[in-house]
């Protein structure tokens, strides 16, 4: 028994933690894995929360005062709701919609990748470090990962695919789909 505790990393002098008994009818949430933060169930959003999200999606620079006026709540209430949406991970951040061509990123492509099974987290870290990567998704189907990149030109795109992507050991194959024209879906005002 002591050797089993030692193998589990417990000191032999400390008592084993007591696990409370539960009835079969009591549902218990699974314990979070040590390397992953616990994920709480999302709180339900009411109509005001959804209205706030739509306003901020349309205009991420809207002031608290303007948001409060549009959803008919006090500024303190709007401020508290926005902070709760941020704390709950509903709002992940605020940013600008960019015209990549005008910003010097004239070549865009979706790149599909087939990867070694169970290497998604490792591959994702490599892809996050790529210059011009703007969207990464683990998907189902004929390939495993969908990557959107923006580069200055086709030469830089070729370099990214042939030198950087194909050098990742877990990447088995890639397919590049050039984007001839793109249009972001503008939110409804």
PDB file of C-alpha atoms in Angstrom:
ATOM      1  CA  UNK A   1       0.000   0.000   0.000  1.00  0.00           C
ATOM      2  CA  UNK A   2       2.780   2.420   0.933  1.00  0.00           C
ATOM      3  CA  UNK A   3       4.609   1.579  -2.290  1.00  0.00           C
ATOM      4  CA  UNK A   4       1.414   2.254  -4.251  1.00  0.00           C
ATOM      5  CA  UNK A   5       1.067   5.675  -2.585  1.00  0.00           C
ATOM      6  CA  UNK A   6       4.708   6.438  -3.326  1.00  0.00           C
ATOM      7  CA  UNK A   7       4.170   5.472  -6.968  1.00  0.00           C
ATOM      8  CA  UNK A   8       1.192   7.822  -7.070  1.00  0.00           C
ATOM      9  CA  UNK A   9       3.406  10.604  -5.721  1.00  0.00           C
ATOM     10  CA  UNK A  10       1.858  10.625  -2.222  1.00  0.00           C
ATOM     11  CA  UNK A  11       3.957  10.690   0.901  1.00  0.00           C
ATOM     12  CA  UNK A  12       3.486   7.542   2.983  1.00  0.00           C
ATOM     13  CA  UNK A  13       2.958   9.593   6.198  1.00  0.00           C
ATOM     14  CA  UNK A  14      -0.047  11.539   4.897  1.00  0.00           C
ATOM     15  CA  UNK A  15      -3.511  10.003   5.141  1.00  0.00           C
ATOM     16  CA  UNK A  16      -5.295   9.241   1.899  1.00  0.00           C
ATOM     17  CA  UNK A  17      -7.980  11.802   1.045  1.00  0.00           C
ATOM     18  CA  UNK A  18     -11.477  10.628   1.911  1.00  0.00           C
ATOM     19  CA  UNK A  19     -13.825  10.567  -1.034  1.00  0.00           C
ATOM     20  CA  UNK A  20     -17.421  11.205  -0.010  1.00  0.00           C
ATOM     21  CA  UNK A  21     -19.852   8.519  -1.016  1.00  0.00           C
ATOM     22  CA  UNK A  22     -22.505   9.483  -3.535  1.00  0.00           C
ATOM     23  CA  UNK A  23     -25.798   7.940  -4.376  1.00  0.00           C
ATOM     24  CA  UNK A  24     -26.359   6.666  -7.879  1.00  0.00           C
ATOM     25  CA  UNK A  25     -28.994   9.368  -8.337  1.00  0.00           C
ATOM     26  CA  UNK A  26     -26.468  12.153  -7.582  1.00  0.00           C
ATOM     27  CA  UNK A  27     -24.715  13.282 -10.726  1.00  0.00           C
ATOM     28  CA  UNK A  28     -21.098  14.301 -10.285  1.00  0.00           C
ATOM     29  CA  UNK A  29     -19.176  16.392 -12.742  1.00  0.00           C
ATOM     30  CA  UNK A  30     -15.984  14.765 -13.953  1.00  0.00           C
ATOM     31  CA  UNK A  31     -12.842  15.981 -12.245  1.00  0.00           C
ATOM     32  CA  UNK A  32     -10.866  18.426 -14.413  1.00  0.00           C
ATOM     33  CA  UNK A  33      -7.622  17.106 -15.800  1.00  0.00           C
ATOM     34  CA  UNK A  34      -4.570  18.576 -14.042  1.00  0.00           C
ATOM     35  CA  UNK A  35      -3.212  20.243 -17.204  1.00  0.00           C
ATOM     36  CA  UNK A  36      -6.536  21.776 -18.286  1.00  0.00           C
ATOM     37  CA  UNK A  37      -8.364  24.525 -16.406  1.00  0.00           C
ATOM     38  CA  UNK A  38     -11.865  23.574 -15.283  1.00  0.00           C
ATOM     39  CA  UNK A  39     -14.570  24.709 -17.677  1.00  0.00           C
ATOM     40  CA  UNK A  40     -17.746  25.970 -16.066  1.00  0.00           C
ATOM     41  CA  UNK A  41     -21.098  25.490 -17.713  1.00  0.00           C
ATOM     42  CA  UNK A  42     -22.033  28.637 -19.618  1.00  0.00           C
ATOM     43  CA  UNK A  43     -24.588  30.869 -17.994  1.00  0.00           C
ATOM     44  CA  UNK A  44     -27.711  31.381 -20.050  1.00  0.00           C
ATOM     45  CA  UNK A  45     -27.845  34.676 -21.913  1.00  0.00           C
ATOM     46  CA  UNK A  46     -30.956  36.793 -21.691  1.00  0.00           C
ATOM     47  CA  UNK A  47     -32.290  39.182 -24.347  1.00  0.00           C
ATOM     48  CA  UNK A  48     -30.269  42.099 -22.953  1.00  0.00           C
ATOM     49  CA  UNK A  49     -27.030  40.086 -23.080  1.00  0.00           C
ATOM     50  CA  UNK A  50     -27.752  39.109 -26.689  1.00  0.00           C
ATOM     51  CA  UNK A  51     -28.514  42.739 -27.578  1.00  0.00           C
ATOM     52  CA  UNK A  52     -25.232  43.848 -25.988  1.00  0.00           C
ATOM     53  CA  UNK A  53     -23.339  41.204 -27.965  1.00  0.00           C
ATOM     54  CA  UNK A  54     -24.948  42.360 -31.225  1.00  0.00           C
ATOM     55  CA  UNK A  55     -24.097  46.005 -30.500  1.00  0.00           C
ATOM     56  CA  UNK A  56     -20.471  45.171 -29.704  1.00  0.00           C
ATOM     57  CA  UNK A  57     -20.212  42.853 -32.713  1.00  0.00           C
ATOM     58  CA  UNK A  58     -21.392  45.680 -34.950  1.00  0.00           C
ATOM     59  CA  UNK A  59     -19.271  48.337 -33.219  1.00  0.00           C
ATOM     60  CA  UNK A  60     -16.595  47.071 -30.851  1.00  0.00           C
ATOM     61  CA  UNK A  61     -15.760  50.671 -29.976  1.00  0.00           C
ATOM     62  CA  UNK A  62     -19.234  51.481 -28.654  1.00  0.00           C
ATOM     63  CA  UNK A  63     -19.064  53.236 -25.284  1.00  0.00           C
ATOM     64  CA  UNK A  64     -20.647  51.789 -22.166  1.00  0.00           C
ATOM     65  CA  UNK A  65     -22.993  54.780 -22.180  1.00  0.00           C
ATOM     66  CA  UNK A  66     -24.119  54.106 -25.763  1.00  0.00           C
ATOM     67  CA  UNK A  67     -24.619  50.398 -25.047  1.00  0.00           C
ATOM     68  CA  UNK A  68     -26.610  51.158 -21.891  1.00  0.00           C
ATOM     69  CA  UNK A  69     -28.852  53.609 -23.726  1.00  0.00           C
ATOM     70  CA  UNK A  70     -29.529  51.193 -26.599  1.00  0.00           C
ATOM     71  CA  UNK A  71     -30.476  48.272 -24.327  1.00  0.00           C
ATOM     72  CA  UNK A  72     -32.304  50.480 -21.805  1.00  0.00           C
ATOM     73  CA  UNK A  73     -30.278  49.666 -18.684  1.00  0.00           C
ATOM     74  CA  UNK A  74     -28.089  51.766 -16.389  1.00  0.00           C
ATOM     75  CA  UNK A  75     -24.432  52.291 -17.248  1.00  0.00           C
ATOM     76  CA  UNK A  76     -23.456  50.297 -14.141  1.00  0.00           C
ATOM     77  CA  UNK A  77     -25.661  47.393 -15.279  1.00  0.00           C
ATOM     78  CA  UNK A  78     -24.234  47.510 -18.826  1.00  0.00           C
ATOM     79  CA  UNK A  79     -20.693  47.640 -17.444  1.00  0.00           C
ATOM     80  CA  UNK A  80     -21.341  44.681 -15.122  1.00  0.00           C
ATOM     81  CA  UNK A  81     -22.944  42.653 -17.919  1.00  0.00           C
ATOM     82  CA  UNK A  82     -20.079  43.302 -20.346  1.00  0.00           C
ATOM     83  CA  UNK A  83     -17.524  42.343 -17.691  1.00  0.00           C
ATOM     84  CA  UNK A  84     -19.482  39.153 -16.917  1.00  0.00           C
ATOM     85  CA  UNK A  85     -19.569  38.287 -20.624  1.00  0.00           C
ATOM     86  CA  UNK A  86     -15.803  38.796 -20.756  1.00  0.00           C
ATOM     87  CA  UNK A  87     -15.176  36.816 -17.538  1.00  0.00           C
ATOM     88  CA  UNK A  88     -17.402  33.973 -18.774  1.00  0.00           C
ATOM     89  CA  UNK A  89     -15.434  33.810 -22.031  1.00  0.00           C
ATOM     90  CA  UNK A  90     -18.409  34.798 -24.188  1.00  0.00           C
ATOM     91  CA  UNK A  91     -16.549  37.908 -25.353  1.00  0.00           C
ATOM     92  CA  UNK A  92     -13.016  36.796 -26.229  1.00  0.00           C
ATOM     93  CA  UNK A  93     -11.705  40.214 -27.173  1.00  0.00           C
ATOM     94  CA  UNK A  94     -12.176  43.289 -29.288  1.00  0.00           C
ATOM     95  CA  UNK A  95     -10.554  43.927 -32.632  1.00  0.00           C
ATOM     96  CA  UNK A  96     -10.711  45.508 -36.055  1.00  0.00           C
ATOM     97  CA  UNK A  97     -11.918  43.985 -39.320  1.00  0.00           C
ATOM     98  CA  UNK A  98      -8.978  44.329 -41.677  1.00  0.00           C
ATOM     99  CA  UNK A  99      -8.822  44.611 -45.441  1.00  0.00           C
ATOM    100  CA  UNK A 100      -5.801  42.325 -45.842  1.00  0.00           C
ATOM    101  CA  UNK A 101      -5.028  43.412 -49.402  1.00  0.00           C
ATOM    102  CA  UNK A 102      -4.879  47.093 -48.432  1.00  0.00           C
ATOM    103  CA  UNK A 103      -2.748  46.106 -45.420  1.00  0.00           C
ATOM    104  CA  UNK A 104      -0.097  44.581 -47.692  1.00  0.00           C
ATOM    105  CA  UNK A 105      -1.284  40.987 -47.403  1.00  0.00           C
ATOM    106  CA  UNK A 106      -2.398  40.477 -51.029  1.00  0.00           C
ATOM    107  CA  UNK A 107      -2.304  36.667 -51.116  1.00  0.00           C
ATOM    108  CA  UNK A 108      -4.754  34.657 -49.041  1.00  0.00           C
ATOM    109  CA  UNK A 109      -5.281  30.914 -48.932  1.00  0.00           C
ATOM    110  CA  UNK A 110      -7.105  28.220 -47.053  1.00  0.00           C
ATOM    111  CA  UNK A 111      -4.733  25.356 -46.384  1.00  0.00           C
ATOM    112  CA  UNK A 112      -5.988  21.915 -45.436  1.00  0.00           C
ATOM    113  CA  UNK A 113      -3.726  19.651 -43.434  1.00  0.00           C
ATOM    114  CA  UNK A 114      -3.738  15.968 -42.647  1.00  0.00           C
ATOM    115  CA  UNK A 115      -1.921  15.357 -39.388  1.00  0.00           C
ATOM    116  CA  UNK A 116      -0.732  12.422 -37.318  1.00  0.00           C
ATOM    117  CA  UNK A 117      -3.533  11.194 -35.071  1.00  0.00           C
ATOM    118  CA  UNK A 118      -3.614  12.736 -31.563  1.00  0.00           C
ATOM    119  CA  UNK A 119      -1.155  15.548 -32.390  1.00  0.00           C
ATOM    120  CA  UNK A 120      -3.675  18.416 -32.663  1.00  0.00           C
ATOM    121  CA  UNK A 121      -2.354  20.374 -29.664  1.00  0.00           C
ATOM    122  CA  UNK A 122       1.239  20.208 -30.868  1.00  0.00           C
ATOM    123  CA  UNK A 123       0.296  21.141 -34.429  1.00  0.00           C
ATOM    124  CA  UNK A 124      -1.915  23.990 -33.203  1.00  0.00           C
ATOM    125  CA  UNK A 125       1.049  25.543 -31.350  1.00  0.00           C
ATOM    126  CA  UNK A 126       3.178  25.380 -34.515  1.00  0.00           C
ATOM    127  CA  UNK A 127       0.393  26.946 -36.579  1.00  0.00           C
ATOM    128  CA  UNK A 128      -0.177  29.769 -34.078  1.00  0.00           C
ATOM    129  CA  UNK A 129       3.463  30.776 -34.581  1.00  0.00           C
ATOM    130  CA  UNK A 130       3.114  31.094 -38.364  1.00  0.00           C
ATOM    131  CA  UNK A 131       3.242  34.607 -39.783  1.00  0.00           C
ATOM    132  CA  UNK A 132      -0.081  35.524 -41.387  1.00  0.00           C
ATOM    133  CA  UNK A 133      -2.133  32.710 -39.825  1.00  0.00           C
ATOM    134  CA  UNK A 134      -5.535  34.163 -38.996  1.00  0.00           C
ATOM    135  CA  UNK A 135      -7.822  31.171 -38.394  1.00  0.00           C
ATOM    136  CA  UNK A 136      -7.119  27.599 -37.313  1.00  0.00           C
ATOM    137  CA  UNK A 137      -9.794  24.911 -36.973  1.00  0.00           C
ATOM    138  CA  UNK A 138      -9.766  21.199 -36.157  1.00  0.00           C
ATOM    139  CA  UNK A 139     -12.410  19.738 -38.453  1.00  0.00           C
ATOM    140  CA  UNK A 140     -13.886  16.431 -39.552  1.00  0.00           C
ATOM    141  CA  UNK A 141     -13.867  15.033 -43.060  1.00  0.00           C
ATOM    142  CA  UNK A 142     -11.170  14.346 -45.621  1.00  0.00           C
ATOM    143  CA  UNK A 143      -8.612  16.466 -43.773  1.00  0.00           C
ATOM    144  CA  UNK A 144      -7.953  17.316 -40.122  1.00  0.00           C
ATOM    145  CA  UNK A 145      -7.105  21.016 -39.948  1.00  0.00           C
ATOM    146  CA  UNK A 146      -8.258  24.079 -41.863  1.00  0.00           C
ATOM    147  CA  UNK A 147      -5.889  27.039 -41.782  1.00  0.00           C
ATOM    148  CA  UNK A 148      -6.480  30.528 -43.221  1.00  0.00           C
ATOM    149  CA  UNK A 149      -3.356  32.544 -43.985  1.00  0.00           C
ATOM    150  CA  UNK A 150      -2.668  35.995 -45.419  1.00  0.00           C
ATOM    151  CA  UNK A 151       0.757  36.704 -46.949  1.00  0.00           C
ATOM    152  CA  UNK A 152       2.231  39.614 -48.891  1.00  0.00           C
ATOM    153  CA  UNK A 153       2.346  37.652 -52.169  1.00  0.00           C
ATOM    154  CA  UNK A 154       2.355  34.161 -53.711  1.00  0.00           C
ATOM    155  CA  UNK A 155       6.103  33.790 -53.196  1.00  0.00           C
ATOM    156  CA  UNK A 156       5.680  34.262 -49.442  1.00  0.00           C
ATOM    157  CA  UNK A 157       2.716  31.878 -49.498  1.00  0.00           C
ATOM    158  CA  UNK A 158       4.777  29.224 -51.274  1.00  0.00           C
ATOM    159  CA  UNK A 159       7.580  29.680 -48.734  1.00  0.00           C
ATOM    160  CA  UNK A 160       5.118  29.343 -45.860  1.00  0.00           C
ATOM    161  CA  UNK A 161       3.666  26.098 -47.217  1.00  0.00           C
ATOM    162  CA  UNK A 162       6.794  24.397 -48.534  1.00  0.00           C
ATOM    163  CA  UNK A 163       9.255  25.487 -45.848  1.00  0.00           C
ATOM    164  CA  UNK A 164       7.314  26.120 -42.666  1.00  0.00           C
ATOM    165  CA  UNK A 165       4.194  23.917 -42.812  1.00  0.00           C
ATOM    166  CA  UNK A 166       5.698  20.855 -44.420  1.00  0.00           C
ATOM    167  CA  UNK A 167       8.603  20.982 -41.957  1.00  0.00           C
ATOM    168  CA  UNK A 168       6.236  20.282 -39.037  1.00  0.00           C
ATOM    169  CA  UNK A 169       6.843  16.564 -38.333  1.00  0.00           C
ATOM    170  CA  UNK A 170       3.196  15.867 -37.443  1.00  0.00           C
ATOM    171  CA  UNK A 171       1.898  17.249 -40.768  1.00  0.00           C
ATOM    172  CA  UNK A 172       1.358  14.392 -43.219  1.00  0.00           C
ATOM    173  CA  UNK A 173       0.089  16.422 -46.196  1.00  0.00           C
ATOM    174  CA  UNK A 174      -1.237  19.831 -47.196  1.00  0.00           C
ATOM    175  CA  UNK A 175      -3.501  21.217 -49.888  1.00  0.00           C
ATOM    176  CA  UNK A 176      -3.585  24.922 -50.695  1.00  0.00           C
ATOM    177  CA  UNK A 177      -6.730  26.673 -51.898  1.00  0.00           C
ATOM    178  CA  UNK A 178      -6.027  30.198 -53.179  1.00  0.00           C
ATOM    179  CA  UNK A 179      -8.567  32.864 -52.311  1.00  0.00           C
ATOM    180  CA  UNK A 180      -9.331  34.978 -55.378  1.00  0.00           C
ATOM    181  CA  UNK A 181     -11.754  37.303 -53.625  1.00  0.00           C
ATOM    182  CA  UNK A 182     -13.103  37.488 -50.111  1.00  0.00           C
ATOM    183  CA  UNK A 183     -15.831  39.400 -48.359  1.00  0.00           C
ATOM    184  CA  UNK A 184     -16.311  39.464 -44.608  1.00  0.00           C
ATOM    185  CA  UNK A 185     -19.916  39.115 -43.613  1.00  0.00           C
ATOM    186  CA  UNK A 186     -20.758  42.468 -42.112  1.00  0.00           C
ATOM    187  CA  UNK A 187     -22.963  42.343 -39.025  1.00  0.00           C
ATOM    188  CA  UNK A 188     -26.489  43.662 -39.318  1.00  0.00           C
ATOM    189  CA  UNK A 189     -26.840  47.122 -37.832  1.00  0.00           C
TER     190      UNK A 189
END
